[in-house]
Amino acid sequence: MKTESADILIIGAGPAGSVAAGLLRKQGRDVLVLEREQFPRFSIGESLLPQSMAYIEEAGMLQDVVEAGFQYKNGAAFVRGERYTDFDFRDKFSAGWGTTFQVQRAHFDHVLAKAAERQGAAVRYRHEVLSVDVSGEQPEVTARSPEGETYRVRARFLLDASGFGRVLPRLLDLETPSNFPKRGAIFTHVEDRTPPGSFDRNKIRVTVHPEHVHVWYWTIPFSNGRCSLGVVAKTEFLDQFTGTDTERLQAIVKETPSLADLLKDAVWDTPARKLTGYAANVKSLWGPGFALLGNAGEFLDPVFSSGVTIAFKSASLAAACIQRAFAGEPVDWEKEYARPLKAGVDTFRTFVESWYAGGFQQVIFHPNPSPDVRRMISAILAGYAWDTTNPYVAESKRRLSVLEALCAA
């Protein structure tokens, strides 16, 4: 069996893998990326957060993304019944980007992967990782090419950016149950045909079911008159509806008059898909010669569109650790990678849990919000979950519980 070598082997060419490749190429590393699919390929998670732009810029891919023609995004809108509120991410507590894009992930992910190739990373599509051995001095991966050839790659370091494929968690027995309730999503892309002025296309729109606080819909507009549409709920709620996934999604949309009216002229031309039990976790985010990036490690929930931002943050932290390690410096991966990454994830977790419990929804829809508090919350919704100068990051659980009590009073 042929054996190759590389400084860094990355499993997966999605956002985490491509940005990591760009960052590592800027360090001068020899980077090989193995991607199981052929790009472009469908992926869910189309609404970016402004914090992600800093990592795209850091990886040298900003021009590629800006010139790709994606839908501009400056905030998020929330709707429940007759109540409507929105956050402008340019008006936020934390410094940094206040705008970003809403993207068809098939195109966006391909843009990033091509940018990584332009910077000198080798990206191999339709190459599947079969096994991994991390017991030796260097990680060793066995992979299979599209032609069926099996080969080995020995790398100085291994990054798993395989997303929901979760290659290393599966192969190295790292998976552990998530403490999040089992939820599911049904989603599609439609030609939305929304009336002019009825829909702020510069914002993701999150609509809450009029009766069930745990059921919500996303509507993410694209630049071509189409949008991503989906519903998230406990699986027992989704299972009440019969028919194809498209018919189930259409029936659930009809239960929310404001959304049904907004999409009354939509053309449902793409079969819907479903995803259940998506929340995931692992025993450790790193091990001897490897680290897990983005969704390969932990995925919470899509409600605040945090997935791609967390993926980018993990790539940035891992690349910084690798740079120090290759310079001969000691690196404590738990202290310098896992804990910092989890700190922001835990901030998102606090707000996600409160969202489904209904408390954060009371905060969002409060009729007389504090402008300063709104700016702090806006920063977190914009992805700045690692900015500990924000009191709602530094003390997220305590601050949010106090705010919920005030809004409920």
Coordinates of C-alpha atoms in Angstrom, one line a residue:
M1 CA 0.0 0.0 0.0
K2 CA 1.4 3.4 -1.0
T3 CA 2.2 5.7 1.9
E4 CA 2.3 9.5 1.6
S5 CA 3.3 12.2 4.1
A6 CA 2.1 15.7 4.9
D7 CA 2.6 18.3 7.6
I8 CA -1.2 18.5 8.2
L9 CA -3.9 16.2 7.1
I10 CA -7.4 17.6 7.2
I11 CA -10.5 15.4 6.9
G12 CA -13.3 17.4 5.2
A13 CA -13.2 20.5 3.0
G14 CA -16.2 22.2 4.5
P15 CA -15.9 25.7 6.2
A16 CA -13.8 24.5 9.1
G17 CA -11.4 22.4 7.0
S18 CA -11.0 25.0 4.2
V19 CA -10.4 27.9 6.7
A20 CA -7.9 25.8 8.7
A21 CA -6.2 24.9 5.4
G22 CA -5.9 28.6 4.5
L23 CA -4.5 29.5 8.0
L24 CA -2.0 26.7 7.9
R25 CA -0.8 27.5 4.4
K26 CA -0.1 31.1 5.6
Q27 CA 2.3 29.4 8.1
G28 CA 3.9 27.6 5.2
R29 CA 2.6 24.1 6.1
D30 CA 2.2 21.3 3.6
V31 CA -1.6 20.7 3.8
L32 CA -3.6 17.8 2.4
V33 CA -7.4 17.8 2.6
L34 CA -9.4 14.6 2.0
E35 CA -13.1 15.3 1.2
R36 CA -15.6 12.4 0.9
E37 CA -18.0 14.3 -1.4
Q38 CA -17.7 16.0 -4.8
F39 CA -18.1 19.8 -4.5
P40 CA -20.3 21.6 -5.0
R41 CA -22.7 19.6 -2.7
F42 CA -25.7 20.5 -0.7
S43 CA -25.3 21.4 3.0
I44 CA -27.6 23.1 5.5
G45 CA -26.6 26.1 7.6
E46 CA -26.8 29.1 5.3
S47 CA -27.0 32.1 7.5
L48 CA -23.6 33.3 8.7
L49 CA -22.8 35.5 11.7
P50 CA -20.7 38.6 11.4
Q51 CA -18.0 37.2 13.8
S52 CA -17.2 34.6 11.1
M53 CA -16.0 37.3 8.7
A54 CA -13.0 37.9 10.9
Y55 CA -11.9 34.3 10.5
I56 CA -12.5 34.4 6.7
E57 CA -10.3 37.5 6.6
E58 CA -7.7 35.9 8.8
A59 CA -7.5 32.9 6.4
G60 CA -7.0 35.2 3.4
M61 CA -10.3 34.3 1.8
L62 CA -12.3 37.6 2.3
Q63 CA -12.1 38.7 -1.3
D64 CA -13.2 35.3 -2.6
V65 CA -16.3 35.5 -0.4
V66 CA -17.2 39.1 -0.9
E67 CA -17.0 38.8 -4.7
A68 CA -19.1 35.6 -4.8
G69 CA -22.4 37.5 -4.9
F70 CA -24.0 36.3 -1.8
Q71 CA -27.0 37.9 -0.1
Y72 CA -25.9 40.7 2.3
K73 CA -27.0 40.2 5.9
N74 CA -27.1 42.8 8.7
G75 CA -29.2 41.2 11.4
A76 CA -32.0 38.9 12.6
A77 CA -35.7 39.3 12.8
F78 CA -38.0 37.5 15.2
V79 CA -41.8 37.0 14.8
R80 CA -44.4 35.4 17.0
G81 CA -48.0 36.0 16.2
E82 CA -48.4 39.8 15.9
R83 CA -45.1 40.5 17.6
Y84 CA -42.1 41.5 15.6
T85 CA -38.6 42.6 16.6
D86 CA -35.3 42.7 14.9
F87 CA -31.6 43.2 15.8
D88 CA -29.2 45.2 13.6
F89 CA -25.8 43.5 14.2
R90 CA -24.1 46.8 13.3
D91 CA -25.5 48.2 16.6
K92 CA -23.8 45.9 19.1
F93 CA -21.7 45.9 22.2
S94 CA -18.6 44.1 20.7
A95 CA -16.2 45.6 18.2
G96 CA -15.8 43.9 14.9
W97 CA -17.8 43.0 11.8
G98 CA -21.5 43.9 12.0
T99 CA -22.5 42.5 8.6
T100 CA -22.0 39.2 6.8
F101 CA -23.8 37.1 4.1
Q102 CA -26.6 34.5 3.7
V103 CA -25.3 31.8 1.4
Q104 CA -26.2 28.7 -0.5
R105 CA -23.8 26.4 1.2
A106 CA -23.0 24.4 -1.9
H107 CA -21.5 27.5 -3.5
F108 CA -20.1 29.0 -0.3
D109 CA -18.2 25.9 0.7
H110 CA -16.9 25.5 -2.8
V111 CA -15.7 29.1 -2.8
L112 CA -13.7 28.4 0.4
A113 CA -12.3 25.1 -0.8
K114 CA -11.1 26.7 -4.1
A115 CA -9.5 29.5 -2.0
A116 CA -7.6 26.9 0.0
E117 CA -6.4 25.3 -3.2
R118 CA -5.4 28.7 -4.6
Q119 CA -3.3 29.2 -1.5
G120 CA -1.5 25.9 -2.1
A121 CA -3.5 23.3 -0.2
A122 CA -4.1 20.0 -2.0
V123 CA -7.8 19.1 -1.9
R124 CA -8.9 15.7 -3.0
Y125 CA -12.6 15.1 -3.6
R126 CA -14.3 11.8 -3.3
H127 CA -11.5 10.4 -1.1
E128 CA -13.0 8.5 1.9
V129 CA -11.1 7.9 5.2
L130 CA -11.4 4.3 6.1
S131 CA -9.4 4.0 9.3
V132 CA -7.1 6.1 11.6
D133 CA -4.2 5.0 13.8
V134 CA -3.0 7.5 16.4
S135 CA -1.0 5.1 18.5
G136 CA 2.4 5.9 16.8
E137 CA 4.6 8.9 16.8
Q138 CA 2.5 10.4 14.0
P139 CA -1.2 9.9 13.1
E140 CA -1.7 7.6 10.1
V141 CA -4.8 7.5 8.0
T142 CA -5.9 4.9 5.5
A143 CA -8.1 6.3 2.7
R144 CA -9.7 5.2 -0.6
S145 CA -9.6 7.1 -3.9
P146 CA -12.6 7.4 -6.3
E147 CA -10.9 4.7 -8.4
G148 CA -10.9 2.3 -5.4
E149 CA -7.2 2.6 -4.7
T150 CA -6.3 2.3 -1.0
Y151 CA -3.4 4.3 0.4
R152 CA -2.0 5.7 3.7
V153 CA -1.2 9.2 4.7
R154 CA 1.2 9.9 7.6
A155 CA 0.9 13.4 9.0
R156 CA 2.6 15.4 11.7
F157 CA -0.9 16.5 12.8
L158 CA -4.5 15.5 12.0
L159 CA -7.6 17.8 12.0
D160 CA -11.1 16.3 11.7
A161 CA -13.3 18.8 10.0
S162 CA -15.8 16.2 8.7
G163 CA -18.9 17.9 10.2
F164 CA -21.8 15.6 10.7
G165 CA -19.7 12.8 9.2
R166 CA -17.8 12.8 12.5
V167 CA -15.0 10.6 11.2
L168 CA -12.7 10.6 14.2
P169 CA -15.4 10.4 16.9
R170 CA -16.7 7.3 15.1
L171 CA -13.4 5.6 14.4
L172 CA -11.8 6.5 17.7
D173 CA -14.8 5.9 19.9
L174 CA -15.0 9.5 21.1
E175 CA -18.8 10.0 20.8
T176 CA -20.8 10.7 23.9
P177 CA -24.5 11.5 24.2
S178 CA -25.6 15.1 24.0
N179 CA -27.6 16.5 26.9
F180 CA -29.9 18.3 24.5
P181 CA -33.4 16.9 23.9
K182 CA -33.9 15.1 20.7
R183 CA -35.1 17.5 18.1
G184 CA -35.5 17.3 14.3
A185 CA -35.6 19.6 11.3
I186 CA -37.4 19.5 8.0
F187 CA -36.1 22.0 5.4
T188 CA -36.0 22.9 1.7
H189 CA -35.2 25.7 -0.7
V190 CA -38.1 27.5 -2.4
E191 CA -38.6 30.4 -4.8
D192 CA -40.2 32.6 -2.2
R193 CA -41.9 35.3 -4.4
T194 CA -42.5 37.4 -1.3
P195 CA -44.3 40.7 -2.0
P196 CA -42.0 43.8 -2.1
G197 CA -41.6 45.3 1.4
S198 CA -43.0 42.3 3.2
F199 CA -39.7 40.7 4.1
D200 CA -36.4 42.3 5.1
R201 CA -34.0 40.3 2.9
N202 CA -31.0 41.6 4.8
K203 CA -32.0 39.6 7.9
I204 CA -32.7 36.0 8.7
R205 CA -36.3 35.7 9.9
V206 CA -37.0 33.4 12.9
T207 CA -40.7 32.7 13.4
V208 CA -42.1 31.0 16.5
H209 CA -45.1 28.7 16.3
P210 CA -48.2 30.5 17.8
E211 CA -48.9 27.8 20.3
H212 CA -45.7 25.8 20.8
V213 CA -42.7 27.7 22.2
H214 CA -40.3 24.9 21.2
V215 CA -41.3 25.0 17.5
W216 CA -39.7 27.6 15.3
Y217 CA -39.1 28.2 11.6
W218 CA -36.2 29.8 9.7
T219 CA -36.5 31.8 6.6
I220 CA -33.2 32.7 5.1
P221 CA -33.3 34.8 1.9
F222 CA -30.7 34.4 -0.9
S223 CA -29.7 36.9 -3.5
N224 CA -31.5 35.1 -6.4
G225 CA -35.1 35.3 -5.1
R226 CA -35.0 32.0 -3.3
C227 CA -34.8 31.2 0.3
S228 CA -34.0 28.4 2.7
L229 CA -37.0 27.4 4.7
G230 CA -37.1 25.0 7.6
V231 CA -38.8 24.0 10.9
V232 CA -37.2 22.8 14.1
A233 CA -39.2 20.9 16.8
K234 CA -39.2 18.0 19.1
T235 CA -39.4 14.8 17.1
E236 CA -42.8 13.9 18.6
F237 CA -44.3 17.1 17.2
L238 CA -42.9 16.5 13.7
D239 CA -44.1 12.9 13.7
Q240 CA -47.7 14.1 14.0
F241 CA -47.6 15.1 10.3
T242 CA -47.8 12.6 7.5
G243 CA -46.9 12.4 3.9
T244 CA -43.7 13.3 2.1
D245 CA -41.2 15.6 3.9
T246 CA -42.4 18.4 1.6
E247 CA -46.0 17.8 2.5
R248 CA -45.2 17.7 6.2
L249 CA -43.3 21.0 6.0
Q250 CA -46.1 22.6 4.1
A251 CA -48.6 21.5 6.7
I252 CA -46.5 22.8 9.6
V253 CA -46.0 26.2 7.9
K254 CA -49.8 26.5 7.5
E255 CA -50.0 26.3 11.3
T256 CA -48.3 29.7 11.6
P257 CA -50.5 32.3 9.7
S258 CA -47.8 35.0 9.5
L259 CA -45.4 32.7 7.8
A260 CA -48.0 31.0 5.6
D261 CA -49.1 34.4 4.4
L262 CA -45.6 35.5 3.7
L263 CA -45.0 32.4 1.5
K264 CA -48.4 32.1 0.0
D265 CA -47.0 32.5 -3.6
A266 CA -43.9 30.5 -3.0
V267 CA -42.9 27.8 -5.6
W268 CA -42.0 24.6 -3.8
D269 CA -39.7 23.2 -6.4
T270 CA -37.1 21.3 -4.3
P271 CA -38.0 18.1 -2.3
A272 CA -37.6 18.7 1.4
R273 CA -35.1 16.9 3.6
K274 CA -35.1 16.0 7.3
L275 CA -32.5 15.7 10.0
T276 CA -33.2 14.2 13.4
G277 CA -31.2 13.9 16.6
Y278 CA -28.6 16.3 15.3
A279 CA -27.2 17.4 18.6
A280 CA -23.9 15.7 19.3
N281 CA -20.9 15.8 21.7
V282 CA -17.6 14.0 22.3
K283 CA -15.5 12.9 25.2
S284 CA -12.6 15.1 24.1
L285 CA -11.9 17.7 21.4
W286 CA -8.3 16.5 21.0
G287 CA -5.9 13.6 21.5
P288 CA -2.4 12.5 20.5
G289 CA -1.7 14.2 17.2
F290 CA -5.2 15.3 16.4
A291 CA -8.0 17.8 17.1
L292 CA -11.7 18.0 16.2
L293 CA -13.0 21.1 14.5
G294 CA -16.6 22.4 14.4
N295 CA -19.4 20.0 14.1
A296 CA -17.1 17.0 14.2
G297 CA -16.7 17.9 17.9
E298 CA -20.0 19.4 19.2
F299 CA -23.1 20.6 17.6
L300 CA -25.8 22.4 19.7
D301 CA -28.7 23.7 17.7
P302 CA -29.4 25.7 14.5
V303 CA -31.5 28.4 16.2
F304 CA -28.9 31.2 16.3
S305 CA -26.9 30.1 13.3
S306 CA -23.8 29.5 15.4
G307 CA -22.4 26.4 13.6
V308 CA -20.2 27.9 11.0
T309 CA -18.9 30.6 13.4
I310 CA -17.9 27.8 15.9
A311 CA -16.3 25.9 13.1
F312 CA -14.2 28.9 12.1
K313 CA -13.3 29.7 15.7
S314 CA -12.1 26.1 16.2
A315 CA -10.0 26.3 13.0
S316 CA -8.3 29.6 14.2
L317 CA -7.6 28.2 17.6
A318 CA -6.2 24.9 16.3
A319 CA -4.0 26.7 13.7
A320 CA -2.5 28.9 16.4
C321 CA -1.7 25.8 18.6
I322 CA -0.2 24.0 15.6
Q323 CA 2.0 27.0 14.8
R324 CA 3.4 27.0 18.4
A325 CA 3.9 23.2 18.4
F326 CA 5.8 23.2 15.1
A327 CA 8.0 26.0 16.5
G328 CA 9.0 23.6 19.3
E329 CA 6.9 25.2 22.0
P330 CA 4.9 23.1 24.5
V331 CA 1.2 23.2 23.8
D332 CA -1.5 22.3 26.3
W333 CA -4.4 21.5 23.9
E334 CA -6.9 21.3 26.7
K335 CA -6.0 24.8 28.1
E336 CA -5.2 26.5 24.8
Y337 CA -7.8 24.9 22.4
A338 CA -10.6 22.9 24.1
R339 CA -11.4 25.3 27.0
P340 CA -11.3 28.5 25.0
L341 CA -13.5 26.9 22.3
K342 CA -16.0 25.5 24.8
A343 CA -16.2 28.9 26.6
G344 CA -18.0 30.4 23.6
V345 CA -20.0 27.3 22.9
D346 CA -21.2 27.3 26.5
T347 CA -22.4 31.0 26.0
F348 CA -24.4 29.9 23.0
R349 CA -25.7 26.9 25.0
T350 CA -27.1 29.2 27.7
F351 CA -29.1 31.2 25.2
V352 CA -30.2 28.1 23.2
E353 CA -31.5 26.4 26.4
S354 CA -33.3 29.6 27.4
W355 CA -34.8 30.0 24.0
Y356 CA -36.5 26.6 24.1
A357 CA -37.6 27.1 27.7
G358 CA -39.2 30.4 26.6
G359 CA -37.3 32.8 28.8
F360 CA -35.1 34.2 26.1
Q361 CA -38.1 34.6 23.9
Q362 CA -39.7 36.8 26.5
V363 CA -36.5 38.9 26.6
I364 CA -36.4 39.2 22.8
F365 CA -40.1 40.3 22.5
H366 CA -40.1 42.6 25.6
P367 CA -41.9 45.8 24.6
N368 CA -39.6 48.1 26.5
P369 CA -36.1 46.7 26.2
S370 CA -33.0 48.4 27.6
P371 CA -30.9 49.7 24.7
D372 CA -27.7 48.8 26.4
V373 CA -28.8 45.2 27.1
R374 CA -30.1 44.9 23.5
R375 CA -26.7 45.8 22.2
M376 CA -25.1 43.2 24.4
I377 CA -27.5 40.5 23.2
S378 CA -27.1 41.7 19.7
A379 CA -23.3 41.1 20.0
I380 CA -23.9 37.5 21.0
L381 CA -26.5 36.9 18.3
A382 CA -23.8 38.3 15.9
G383 CA -21.4 35.6 17.0
Y384 CA -19.3 37.4 19.6
A385 CA -19.7 34.7 22.2
W386 CA -16.0 34.8 23.2
D387 CA -16.0 38.5 24.1
T388 CA -15.7 38.4 27.9
T389 CA -16.0 42.2 28.2
N390 CA -19.7 41.6 27.5
P391 CA -21.4 40.8 30.8
Y392 CA -23.8 38.5 29.0
V393 CA -20.8 36.4 27.9
A394 CA -18.7 36.7 31.1
E395 CA -21.7 35.7 33.3
S396 CA -24.2 34.4 30.8
K397 CA -26.2 32.1 33.0
R398 CA -26.6 34.6 35.9
R399 CA -27.2 37.6 33.8
L400 CA -29.7 36.0 31.6
S401 CA -31.7 34.4 34.5
V402 CA -31.9 37.9 36.1
L403 CA -33.0 39.4 32.8
E404 CA -35.6 36.7 32.3
A405 CA -37.1 37.4 35.7
L406 CA -37.3 41.1 35.1
C407 CA -39.0 40.5 31.7
A408 CA -41.5 38.1 33.3
A409 CA -42.4 40.4 36.1

